[in-house]
PDB file of N, CA and C in Angstrom:
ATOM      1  N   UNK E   1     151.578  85.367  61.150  1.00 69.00           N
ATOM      2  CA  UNK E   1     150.503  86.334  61.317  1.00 69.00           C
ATOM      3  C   UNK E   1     150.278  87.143  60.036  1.00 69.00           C
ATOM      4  N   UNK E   2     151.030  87.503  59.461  1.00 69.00           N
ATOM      5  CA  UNK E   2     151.532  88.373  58.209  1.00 69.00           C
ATOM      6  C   UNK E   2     150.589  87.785  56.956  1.00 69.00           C
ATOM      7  N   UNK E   3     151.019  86.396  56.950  1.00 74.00           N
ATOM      8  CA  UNK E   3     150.716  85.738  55.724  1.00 74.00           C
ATOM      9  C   UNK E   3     149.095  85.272  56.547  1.00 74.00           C
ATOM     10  N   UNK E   4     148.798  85.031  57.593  1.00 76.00           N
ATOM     11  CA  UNK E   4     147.542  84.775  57.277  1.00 76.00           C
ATOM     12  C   UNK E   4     146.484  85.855  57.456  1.00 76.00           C
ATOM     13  N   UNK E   5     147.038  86.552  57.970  1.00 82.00           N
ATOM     14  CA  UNK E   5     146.560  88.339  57.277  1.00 82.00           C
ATOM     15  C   UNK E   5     146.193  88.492  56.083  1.00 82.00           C
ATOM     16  N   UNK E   6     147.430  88.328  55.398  1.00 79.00           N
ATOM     17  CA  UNK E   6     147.164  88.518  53.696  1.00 79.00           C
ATOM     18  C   UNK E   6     146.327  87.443  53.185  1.00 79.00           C
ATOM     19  N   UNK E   7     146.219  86.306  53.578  1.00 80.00           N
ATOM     20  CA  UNK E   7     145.388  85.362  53.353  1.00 80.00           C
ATOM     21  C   UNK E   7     143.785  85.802  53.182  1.00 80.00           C
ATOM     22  N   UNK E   8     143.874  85.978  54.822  1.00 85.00           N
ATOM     23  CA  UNK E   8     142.409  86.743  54.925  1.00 85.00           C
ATOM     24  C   UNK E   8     141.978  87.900  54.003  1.00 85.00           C
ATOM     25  N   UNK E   9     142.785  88.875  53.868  1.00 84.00           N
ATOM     26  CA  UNK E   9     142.488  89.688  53.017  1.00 84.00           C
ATOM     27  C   UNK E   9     142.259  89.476  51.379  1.00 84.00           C
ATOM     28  N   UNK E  10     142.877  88.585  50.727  1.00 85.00           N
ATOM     29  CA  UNK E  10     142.836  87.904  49.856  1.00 85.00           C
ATOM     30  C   UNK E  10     140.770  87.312  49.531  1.00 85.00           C
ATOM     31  N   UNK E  11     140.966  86.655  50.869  1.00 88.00           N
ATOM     32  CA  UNK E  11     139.582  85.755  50.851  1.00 88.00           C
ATOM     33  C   UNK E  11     138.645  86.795  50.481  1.00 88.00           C
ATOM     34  N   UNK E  12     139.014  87.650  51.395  1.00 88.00           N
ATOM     35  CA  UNK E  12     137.957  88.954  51.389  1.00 88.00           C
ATOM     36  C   UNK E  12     137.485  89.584  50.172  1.00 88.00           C
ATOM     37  N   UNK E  13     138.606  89.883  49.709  1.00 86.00           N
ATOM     38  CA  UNK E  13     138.261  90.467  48.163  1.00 86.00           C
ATOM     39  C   UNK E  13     137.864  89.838  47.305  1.00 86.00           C
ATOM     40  N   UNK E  14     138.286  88.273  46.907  1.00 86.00           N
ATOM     41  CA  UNK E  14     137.891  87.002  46.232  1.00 86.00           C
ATOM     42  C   UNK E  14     136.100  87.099  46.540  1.00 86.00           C
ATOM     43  N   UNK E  15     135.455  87.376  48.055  1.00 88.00           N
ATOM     44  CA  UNK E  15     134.390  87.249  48.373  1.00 88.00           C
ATOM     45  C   UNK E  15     134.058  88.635  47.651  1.00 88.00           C
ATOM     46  N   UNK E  16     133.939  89.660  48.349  1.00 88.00           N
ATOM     47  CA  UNK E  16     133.254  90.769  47.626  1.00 88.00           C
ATOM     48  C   UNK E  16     133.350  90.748  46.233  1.00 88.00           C
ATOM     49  N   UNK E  17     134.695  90.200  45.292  1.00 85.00           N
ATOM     50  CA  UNK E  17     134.546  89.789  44.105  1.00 85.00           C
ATOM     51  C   UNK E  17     133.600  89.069  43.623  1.00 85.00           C
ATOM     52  N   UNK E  18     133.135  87.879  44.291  1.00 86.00           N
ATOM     53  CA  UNK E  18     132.361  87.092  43.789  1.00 86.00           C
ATOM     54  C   UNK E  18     130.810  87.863  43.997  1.00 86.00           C
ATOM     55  N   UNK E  19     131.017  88.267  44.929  1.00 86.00           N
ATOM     56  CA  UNK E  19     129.158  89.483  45.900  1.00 86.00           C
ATOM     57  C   UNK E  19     128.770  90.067  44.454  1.00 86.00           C
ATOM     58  N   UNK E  20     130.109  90.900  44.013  1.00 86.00           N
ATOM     59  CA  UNK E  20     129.742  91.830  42.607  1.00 86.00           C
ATOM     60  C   UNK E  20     129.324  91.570  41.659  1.00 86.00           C
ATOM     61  N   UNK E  21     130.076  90.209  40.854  1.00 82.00           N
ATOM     62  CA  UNK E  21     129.840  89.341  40.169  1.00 82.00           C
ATOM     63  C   UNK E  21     128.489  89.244  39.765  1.00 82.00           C
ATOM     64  N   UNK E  22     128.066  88.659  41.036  1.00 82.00           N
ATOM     65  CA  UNK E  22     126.618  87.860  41.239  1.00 82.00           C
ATOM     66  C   UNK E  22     125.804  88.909  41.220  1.00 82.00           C
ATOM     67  N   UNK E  23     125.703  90.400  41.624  1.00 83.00           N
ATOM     68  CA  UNK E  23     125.127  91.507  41.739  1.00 83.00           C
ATOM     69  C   UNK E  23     125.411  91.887  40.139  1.00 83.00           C
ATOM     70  N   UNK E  24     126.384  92.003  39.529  1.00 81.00           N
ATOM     71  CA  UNK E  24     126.389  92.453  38.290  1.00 81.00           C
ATOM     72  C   UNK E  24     125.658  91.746  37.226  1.00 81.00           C
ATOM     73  N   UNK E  25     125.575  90.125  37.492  1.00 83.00           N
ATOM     74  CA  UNK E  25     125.017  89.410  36.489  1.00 83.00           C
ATOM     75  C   UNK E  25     123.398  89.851  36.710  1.00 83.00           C
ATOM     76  N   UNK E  26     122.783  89.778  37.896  1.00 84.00           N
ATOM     77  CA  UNK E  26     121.813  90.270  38.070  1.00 84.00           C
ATOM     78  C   UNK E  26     120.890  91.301  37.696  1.00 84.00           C
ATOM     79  N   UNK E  27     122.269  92.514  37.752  1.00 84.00           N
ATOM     80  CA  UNK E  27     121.936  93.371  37.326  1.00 84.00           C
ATOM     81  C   UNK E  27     121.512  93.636  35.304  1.00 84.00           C
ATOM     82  N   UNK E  28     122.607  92.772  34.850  1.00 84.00           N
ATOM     83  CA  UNK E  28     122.660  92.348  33.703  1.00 84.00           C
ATOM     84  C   UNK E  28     120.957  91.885  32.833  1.00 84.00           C
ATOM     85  N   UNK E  29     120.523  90.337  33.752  1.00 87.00           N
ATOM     86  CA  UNK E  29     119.713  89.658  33.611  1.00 87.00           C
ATOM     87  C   UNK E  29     118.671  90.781  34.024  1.00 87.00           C
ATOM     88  N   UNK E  30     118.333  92.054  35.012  1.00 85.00           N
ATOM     89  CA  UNK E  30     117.463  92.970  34.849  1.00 85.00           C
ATOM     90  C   UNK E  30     117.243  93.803  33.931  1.00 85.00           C
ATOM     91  N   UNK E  31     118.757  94.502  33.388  1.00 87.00           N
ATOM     92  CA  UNK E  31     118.445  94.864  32.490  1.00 87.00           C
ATOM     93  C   UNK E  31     117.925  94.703  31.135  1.00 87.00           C
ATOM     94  N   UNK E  32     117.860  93.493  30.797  1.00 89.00           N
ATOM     95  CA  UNK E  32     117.622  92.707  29.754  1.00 89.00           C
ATOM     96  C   UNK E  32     116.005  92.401  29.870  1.00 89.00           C
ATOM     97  N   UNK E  33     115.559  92.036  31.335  1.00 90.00           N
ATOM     98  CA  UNK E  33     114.200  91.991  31.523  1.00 90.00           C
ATOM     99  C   UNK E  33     113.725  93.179  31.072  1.00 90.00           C
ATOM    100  N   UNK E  34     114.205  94.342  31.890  1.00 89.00           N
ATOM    101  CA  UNK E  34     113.695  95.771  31.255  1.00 89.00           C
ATOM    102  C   UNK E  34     113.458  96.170  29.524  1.00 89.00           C
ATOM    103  N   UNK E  35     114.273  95.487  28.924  1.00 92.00           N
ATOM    104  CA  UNK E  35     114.442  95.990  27.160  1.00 92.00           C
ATOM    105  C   UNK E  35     113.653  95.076  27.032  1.00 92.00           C
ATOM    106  N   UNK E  36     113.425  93.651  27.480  1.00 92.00           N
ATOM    107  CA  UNK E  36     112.411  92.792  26.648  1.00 92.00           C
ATOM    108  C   UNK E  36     110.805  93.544  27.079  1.00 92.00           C
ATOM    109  N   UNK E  37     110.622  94.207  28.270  1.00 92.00           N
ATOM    110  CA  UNK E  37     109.432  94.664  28.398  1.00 92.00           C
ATOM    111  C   UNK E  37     109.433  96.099  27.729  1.00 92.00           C
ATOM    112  N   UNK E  38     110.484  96.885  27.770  1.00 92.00           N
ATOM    113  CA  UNK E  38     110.294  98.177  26.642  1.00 92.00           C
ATOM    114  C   UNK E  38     109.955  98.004  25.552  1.00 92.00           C
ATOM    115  N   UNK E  39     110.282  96.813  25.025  1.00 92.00           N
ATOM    116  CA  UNK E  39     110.326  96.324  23.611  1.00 92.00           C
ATOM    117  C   UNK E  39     109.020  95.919  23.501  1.00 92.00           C
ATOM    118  N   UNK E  40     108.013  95.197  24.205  1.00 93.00           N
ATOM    119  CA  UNK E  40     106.737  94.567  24.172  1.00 93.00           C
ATOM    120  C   UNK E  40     106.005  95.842  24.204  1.00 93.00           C
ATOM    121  N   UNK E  41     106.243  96.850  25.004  1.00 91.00           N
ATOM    122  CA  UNK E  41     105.727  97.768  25.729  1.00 91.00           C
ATOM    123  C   UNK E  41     105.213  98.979  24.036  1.00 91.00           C
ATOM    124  N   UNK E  42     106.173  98.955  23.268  1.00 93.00           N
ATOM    125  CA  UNK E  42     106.792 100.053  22.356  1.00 93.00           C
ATOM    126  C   UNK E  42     105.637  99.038  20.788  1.00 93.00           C
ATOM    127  N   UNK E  43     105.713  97.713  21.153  1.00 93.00           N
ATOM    128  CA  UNK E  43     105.181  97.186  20.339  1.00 93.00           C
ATOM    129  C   UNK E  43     103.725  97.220  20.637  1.00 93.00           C
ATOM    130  N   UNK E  44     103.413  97.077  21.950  1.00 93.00           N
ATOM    131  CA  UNK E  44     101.802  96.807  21.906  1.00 93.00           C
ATOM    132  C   UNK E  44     101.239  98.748  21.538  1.00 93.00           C
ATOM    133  N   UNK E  45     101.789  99.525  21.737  1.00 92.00           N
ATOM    134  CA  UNK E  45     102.028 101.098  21.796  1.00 92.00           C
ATOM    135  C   UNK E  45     101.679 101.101  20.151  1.00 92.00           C
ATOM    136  N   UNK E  46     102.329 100.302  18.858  1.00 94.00           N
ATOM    137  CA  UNK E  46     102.156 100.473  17.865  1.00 94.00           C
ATOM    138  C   UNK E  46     101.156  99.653  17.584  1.00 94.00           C
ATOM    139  N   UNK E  47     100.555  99.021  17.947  1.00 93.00           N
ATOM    140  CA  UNK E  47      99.672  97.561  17.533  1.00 93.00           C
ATOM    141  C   UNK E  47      98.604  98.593  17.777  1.00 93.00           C
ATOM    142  N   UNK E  48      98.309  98.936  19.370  1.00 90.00           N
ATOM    143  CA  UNK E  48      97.165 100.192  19.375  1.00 90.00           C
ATOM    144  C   UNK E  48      96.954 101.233  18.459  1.00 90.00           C
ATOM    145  N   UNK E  49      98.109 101.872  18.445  1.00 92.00           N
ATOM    146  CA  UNK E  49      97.919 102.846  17.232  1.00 92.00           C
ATOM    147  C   UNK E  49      97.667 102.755  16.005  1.00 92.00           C
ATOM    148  N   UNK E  50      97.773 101.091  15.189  1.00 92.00           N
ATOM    149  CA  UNK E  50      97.698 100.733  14.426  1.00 92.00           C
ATOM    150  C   UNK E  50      96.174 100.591  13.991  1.00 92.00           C
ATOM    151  N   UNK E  51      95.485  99.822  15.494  1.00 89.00           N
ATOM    152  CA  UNK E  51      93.935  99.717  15.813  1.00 89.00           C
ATOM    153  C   UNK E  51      93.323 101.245  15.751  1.00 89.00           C
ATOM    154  N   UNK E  52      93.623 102.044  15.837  1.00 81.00           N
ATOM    155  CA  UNK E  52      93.046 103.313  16.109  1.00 81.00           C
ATOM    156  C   UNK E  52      93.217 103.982  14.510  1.00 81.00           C
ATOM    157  N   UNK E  53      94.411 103.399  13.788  1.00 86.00           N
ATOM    158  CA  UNK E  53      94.185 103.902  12.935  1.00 86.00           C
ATOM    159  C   UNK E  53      93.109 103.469  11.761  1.00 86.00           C
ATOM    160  N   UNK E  54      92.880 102.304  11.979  1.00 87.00           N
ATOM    161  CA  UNK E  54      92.139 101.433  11.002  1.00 87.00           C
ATOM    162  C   UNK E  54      90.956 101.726  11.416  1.00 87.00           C
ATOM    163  N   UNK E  55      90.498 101.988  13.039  1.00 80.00           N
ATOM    164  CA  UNK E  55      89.361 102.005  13.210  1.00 80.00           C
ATOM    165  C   UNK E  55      88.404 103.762  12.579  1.00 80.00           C
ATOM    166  N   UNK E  56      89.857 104.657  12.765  1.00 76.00           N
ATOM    167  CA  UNK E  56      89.593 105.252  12.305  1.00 76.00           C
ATOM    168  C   UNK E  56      89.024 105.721  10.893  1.00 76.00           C
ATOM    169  N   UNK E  57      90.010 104.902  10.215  1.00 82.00           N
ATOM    170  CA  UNK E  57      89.550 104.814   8.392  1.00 82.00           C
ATOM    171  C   UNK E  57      88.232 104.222   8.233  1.00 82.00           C
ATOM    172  N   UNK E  58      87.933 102.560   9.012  1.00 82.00           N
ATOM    173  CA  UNK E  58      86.670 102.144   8.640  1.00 82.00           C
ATOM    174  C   UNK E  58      85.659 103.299   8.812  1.00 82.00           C
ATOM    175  N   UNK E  59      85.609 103.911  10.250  1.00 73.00           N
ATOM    176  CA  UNK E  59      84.553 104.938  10.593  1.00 73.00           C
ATOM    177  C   UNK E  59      84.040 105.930   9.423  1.00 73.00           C
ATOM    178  N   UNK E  60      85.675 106.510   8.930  1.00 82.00           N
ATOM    179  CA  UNK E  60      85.570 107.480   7.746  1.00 82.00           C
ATOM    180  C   UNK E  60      85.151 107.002   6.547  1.00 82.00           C
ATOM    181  N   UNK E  61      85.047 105.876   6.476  1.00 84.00           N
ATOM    182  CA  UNK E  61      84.955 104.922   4.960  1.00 84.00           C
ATOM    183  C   UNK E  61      82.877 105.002   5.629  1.00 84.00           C
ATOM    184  N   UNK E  62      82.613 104.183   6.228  1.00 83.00           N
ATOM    185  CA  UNK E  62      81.696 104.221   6.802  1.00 83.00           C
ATOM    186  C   UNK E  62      80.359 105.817   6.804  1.00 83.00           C
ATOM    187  N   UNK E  63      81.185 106.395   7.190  1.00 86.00           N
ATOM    188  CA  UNK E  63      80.394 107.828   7.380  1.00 86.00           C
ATOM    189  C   UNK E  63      80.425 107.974   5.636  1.00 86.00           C
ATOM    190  N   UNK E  64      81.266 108.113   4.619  1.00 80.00           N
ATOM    191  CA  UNK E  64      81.468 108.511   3.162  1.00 80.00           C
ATOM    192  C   UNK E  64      80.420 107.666   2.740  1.00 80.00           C
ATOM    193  N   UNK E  65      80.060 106.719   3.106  1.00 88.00           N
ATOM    194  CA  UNK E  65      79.334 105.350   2.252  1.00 88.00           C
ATOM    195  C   UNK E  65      77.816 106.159   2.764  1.00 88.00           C
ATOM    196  N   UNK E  66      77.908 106.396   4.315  1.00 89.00           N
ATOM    197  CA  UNK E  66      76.095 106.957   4.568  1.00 89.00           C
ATOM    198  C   UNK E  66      76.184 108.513   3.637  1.00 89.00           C
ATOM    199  N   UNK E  67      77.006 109.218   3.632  1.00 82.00           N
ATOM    200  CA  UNK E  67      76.950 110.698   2.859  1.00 82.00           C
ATOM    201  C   UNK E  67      76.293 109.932   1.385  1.00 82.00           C
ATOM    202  N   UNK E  68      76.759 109.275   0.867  1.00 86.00           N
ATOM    203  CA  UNK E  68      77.014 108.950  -0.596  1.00 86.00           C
ATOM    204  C   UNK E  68      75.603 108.595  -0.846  1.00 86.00           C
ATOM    205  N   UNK E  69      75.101 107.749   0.431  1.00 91.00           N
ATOM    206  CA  UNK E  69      73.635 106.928   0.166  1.00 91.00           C
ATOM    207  C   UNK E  69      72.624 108.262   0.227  1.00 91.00           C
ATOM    208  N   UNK E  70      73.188 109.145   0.969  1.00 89.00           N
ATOM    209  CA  UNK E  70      71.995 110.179   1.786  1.00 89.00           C
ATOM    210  C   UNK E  70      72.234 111.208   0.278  1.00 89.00           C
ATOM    211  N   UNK E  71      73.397 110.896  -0.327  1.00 88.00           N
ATOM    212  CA  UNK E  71      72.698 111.942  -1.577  1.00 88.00           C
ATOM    213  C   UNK E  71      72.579 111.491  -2.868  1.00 88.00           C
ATOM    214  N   UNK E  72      72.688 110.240  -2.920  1.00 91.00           N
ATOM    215  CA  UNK E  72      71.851 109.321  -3.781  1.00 91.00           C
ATOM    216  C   UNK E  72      70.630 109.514  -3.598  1.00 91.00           C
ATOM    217  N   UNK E  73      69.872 109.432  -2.635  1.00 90.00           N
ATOM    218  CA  UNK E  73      68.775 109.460  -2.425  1.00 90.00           C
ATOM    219  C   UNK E  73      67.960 110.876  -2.700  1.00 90.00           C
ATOM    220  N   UNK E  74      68.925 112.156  -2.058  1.00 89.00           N
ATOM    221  CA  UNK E  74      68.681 113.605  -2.489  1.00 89.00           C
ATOM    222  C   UNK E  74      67.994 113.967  -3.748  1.00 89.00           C
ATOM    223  N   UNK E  75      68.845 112.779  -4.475  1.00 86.00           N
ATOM    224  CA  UNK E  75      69.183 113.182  -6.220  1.00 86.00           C
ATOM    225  C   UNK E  75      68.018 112.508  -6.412  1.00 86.00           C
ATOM    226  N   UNK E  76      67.746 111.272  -6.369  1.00 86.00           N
ATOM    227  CA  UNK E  76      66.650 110.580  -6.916  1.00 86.00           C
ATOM    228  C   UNK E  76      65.098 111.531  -6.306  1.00 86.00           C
ATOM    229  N   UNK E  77      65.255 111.978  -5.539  1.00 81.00           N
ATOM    230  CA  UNK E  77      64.084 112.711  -5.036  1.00 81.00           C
ATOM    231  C   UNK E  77      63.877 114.201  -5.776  1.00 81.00           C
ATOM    232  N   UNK E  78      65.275 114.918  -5.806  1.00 77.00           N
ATOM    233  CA  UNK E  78      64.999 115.737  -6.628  1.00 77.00           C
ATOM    234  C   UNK E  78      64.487 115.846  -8.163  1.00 77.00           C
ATOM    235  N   UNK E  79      65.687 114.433  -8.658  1.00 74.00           N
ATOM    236  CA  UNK E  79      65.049 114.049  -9.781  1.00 74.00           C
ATOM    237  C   UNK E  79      63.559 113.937 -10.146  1.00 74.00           C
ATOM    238  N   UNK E  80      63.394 112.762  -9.238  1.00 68.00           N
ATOM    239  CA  UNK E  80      61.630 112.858  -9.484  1.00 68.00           C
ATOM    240  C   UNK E  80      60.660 113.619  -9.421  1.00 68.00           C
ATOM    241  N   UNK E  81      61.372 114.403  -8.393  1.00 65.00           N
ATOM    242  CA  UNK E  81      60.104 115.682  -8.310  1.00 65.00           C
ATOM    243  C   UNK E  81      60.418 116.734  -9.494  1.00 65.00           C
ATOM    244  N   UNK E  82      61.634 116.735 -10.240  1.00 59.00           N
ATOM    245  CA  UNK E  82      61.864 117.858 -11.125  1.00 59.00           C
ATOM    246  C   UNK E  82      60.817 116.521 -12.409  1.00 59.00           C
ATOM    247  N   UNK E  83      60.320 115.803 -12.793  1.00 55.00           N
ATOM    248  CA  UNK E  83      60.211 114.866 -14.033  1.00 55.00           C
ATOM    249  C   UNK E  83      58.532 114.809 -13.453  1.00 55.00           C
ATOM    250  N   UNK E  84      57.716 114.964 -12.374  1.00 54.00           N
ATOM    251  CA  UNK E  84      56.696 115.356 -12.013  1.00 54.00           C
ATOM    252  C   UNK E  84      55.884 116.173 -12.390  1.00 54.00           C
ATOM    253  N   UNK E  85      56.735 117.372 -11.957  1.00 53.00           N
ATOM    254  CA  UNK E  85      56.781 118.521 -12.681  1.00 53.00           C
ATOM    255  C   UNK E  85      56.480 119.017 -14.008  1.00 53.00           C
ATOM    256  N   UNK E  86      57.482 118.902 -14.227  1.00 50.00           N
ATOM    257  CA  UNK E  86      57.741 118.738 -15.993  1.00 50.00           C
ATOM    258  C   UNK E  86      56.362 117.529 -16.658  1.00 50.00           C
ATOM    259  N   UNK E  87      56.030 116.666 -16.230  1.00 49.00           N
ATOM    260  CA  UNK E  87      55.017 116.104 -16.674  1.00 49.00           C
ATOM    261  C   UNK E  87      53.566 116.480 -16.107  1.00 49.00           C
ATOM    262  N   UNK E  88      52.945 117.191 -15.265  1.00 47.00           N
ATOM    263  CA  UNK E  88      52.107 117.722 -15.014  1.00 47.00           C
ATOM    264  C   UNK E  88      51.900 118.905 -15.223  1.00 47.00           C
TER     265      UNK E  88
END
């Protein structure tokens, strides 16, 4: 009775040993899912910010290029009308 007591008890723990095991690897293989998606997560996070930053510069590059044209044009108008002037 003794020994197949201890037997049983044996099995028992061997089993919940193995329950843990299998729960720990799991747990393992989740956590690992989790860092590969933090990791995608942290990357697409910089890829955006990256887009936002560029989009930002073109905009600013963009707006400098219409300032630049709009007083190119200022100048040539003032010019001409000051050489108008002066010749009439």
């Amino acid at each position: 009775e003794e020994r197949i007591s201890r037997a049983n008890g044996r099995k028992r723990l061997i089993d919940k040993f193995e329950k843990q095991k299998d729960i720990a690897t799991s747990d393992r293989e989740f956590a690992q899912m989790g860092i590969q998606l933090g990791t995608q997560l942290a990357a697409d996070a910089a890829a955006n910010e990256r887009d936002i930053r560029d989009a930002a510069t073109r905009l600013t590059t963009a707006q400098m290029t219409a300032a630049t044209a709009d007083a190119n044009s200022i100048t040539k108008n003032f010019v001409g009308r000051g050489r108008q002037k002066s010749t009439t």
